[in-house]
């Protein structure tokens, strides 16, 4: 039996005649007035490849809702493409867009008093924004992520957008011709869907399924696969079943669910951006998720599958191997299988029902716990006098010879300054490139650094040059790229005091990130330290004033309003 409906405050009683009249203006008939009103939260637009097909997904969702007796109402959120934003001022708006998405969903759902919602996101910051809203609103929710893009095909090899980014560096270094670069540009991105490897968008789709908020298989059903439409229709039907059971988002997602998601993340070698997004999402579910939890679970969770960018397999291969449910089957002994999911069943029941259709591919793509690719998970959290509050690296994508490295710093106060240096071919083997004032506040917006890392990779230096930043790295980044250094430079973190030539010590197995400059020298430098002044206006100006550090998920922190940000004294 359906619980008392939130929408009854809009539809019931003689005094709501004006409200019903307005609903009839959009085509609602009397037979629908007292049925559940379901928000279909869609991030469709015409510029993001991962979103251009979401209008079709939404039609299937709405059909499913109607089949089960609900009334769907679709509305849209904003959504930006990280790839299109990359390497220029536009990237400063990518992470901040997450907060707008969550807030706008709250406004629409609470303002119109929807009873439940089906969310349809696809790409990097859009999925986290939707999931944050799900935790905040705590109504019955199903998430239908848009699905991956198929790989492109050039020179008898599969490829993706990262192939093109790295080809830019290869062209600059003379390794490929202009024609070869153009052929990749033409063919690498072949249509609708989020970029074809295990980058941030697909990692976050996997996190939605691992948290229990998507139906099994959703994360790896590709954008152009008819199964995506069928699953979307089933998701529309399932939201009514959740509403009948009063199974709200917080009854499904709890601390155990987040541990499960982190373990899946470690097993697949997912994007470092999950450390930002899962912390932010957990906060909206009323859970205090610490950065250290990622490292704790990484040490005890083996790395089981090698997908791009760390390996050479695509999401398509992962899907054929069984996807998220297959990984969770491997991890059954470690996971909390008593948690509920949007199927209405526990994770244990879901895994008991799951059948691997391609056992040979499953064995080839997903290793076993007994014989993993690596004994530890994909992400490591480093600390030291350069990152007292932590820094993040995708250790599964680092060449073994670079797991420990000490080299001279090449320091840049922006991504653009660094790119000019790389273009001039002045980076040398052994260098540690330091890009600072790109954190949540300093950027502002905590830009991803895919252009520098891809240029270095394309020049053949990714296994001899390390990068360290208080900004972020794309989920498509590979190599010894250490991001999220906190405190960030704009807050007076030690990274602000590094000078070119200082020795930087990196020891990933020991979780160390240090500068070998003495504390007394750093103290002297601090006396003369002043952050660079940048003109910031509009939304970014407001964002800069209230955003927290990366170790807290780069979320809005109301305690920072009208306060000066802290500066590290020692």
PDB file of C-alpha atoms in Angstrom, residues 76 86 134 205 314 392 398 405 410 420 423 432 436 451 456 459 472 510 512 520 549:
ATOM      1  CA  UNK A  76      16.175  19.204 -16.358  1.00  0.00           C
ATOM      2  CA  UNK A  86      39.517  20.837 -20.194  1.00  0.00           C
ATOM      3  CA  UNK A 134      19.134  11.901  -3.273  1.00  0.00           C
ATOM      4  CA  UNK A 205      28.016   5.285 -12.603  1.00  0.00           C
ATOM      5  CA  UNK A 314      37.287  -0.541 -22.022  1.00  0.00           C
ATOM      6  CA  UNK A 392      45.418  11.271  -3.644  1.00  0.00           C
ATOM      7  CA  UNK A 398      51.617   4.098 -11.852  1.00  0.00           C
ATOM      8  CA  UNK A 405      60.734   8.784  -6.664  1.00  0.00           C
ATOM      9  CA  UNK A 410      59.400  22.486 -11.348  1.00  0.00           C
ATOM     10  CA  UNK A 420      53.696  26.593 -21.871  1.00  0.00           C
ATOM     11  CA  UNK A 423      55.177  22.843 -25.044  1.00  0.00           C
ATOM     12  CA  UNK A 432      58.465  16.659 -10.200  1.00  0.00           C
ATOM     13  CA  UNK A 436      49.504  25.030  -7.368  1.00  0.00           C
ATOM     14  CA  UNK A 451      46.122  18.578 -20.618  1.00  0.00           C
ATOM     15  CA  UNK A 456      53.701  14.580 -20.747  1.00  0.00           C
ATOM     16  CA  UNK A 459      55.982  13.055 -25.010  1.00  0.00           C
ATOM     17  CA  UNK A 472      42.601  17.488  -9.606  1.00  0.00           C
ATOM     18  CA  UNK A 510      54.713   4.009   2.373  1.00  0.00           C
ATOM     19  CA  UNK A 512      54.619   9.548   1.863  1.00  0.00           C
ATOM     20  CA  UNK A 520      63.299  26.303   9.236  1.00  0.00           C
ATOM     21  CA  UNK A 549      39.057  21.767   1.295  1.00  0.00           C
TER      22      UNK A 549
END
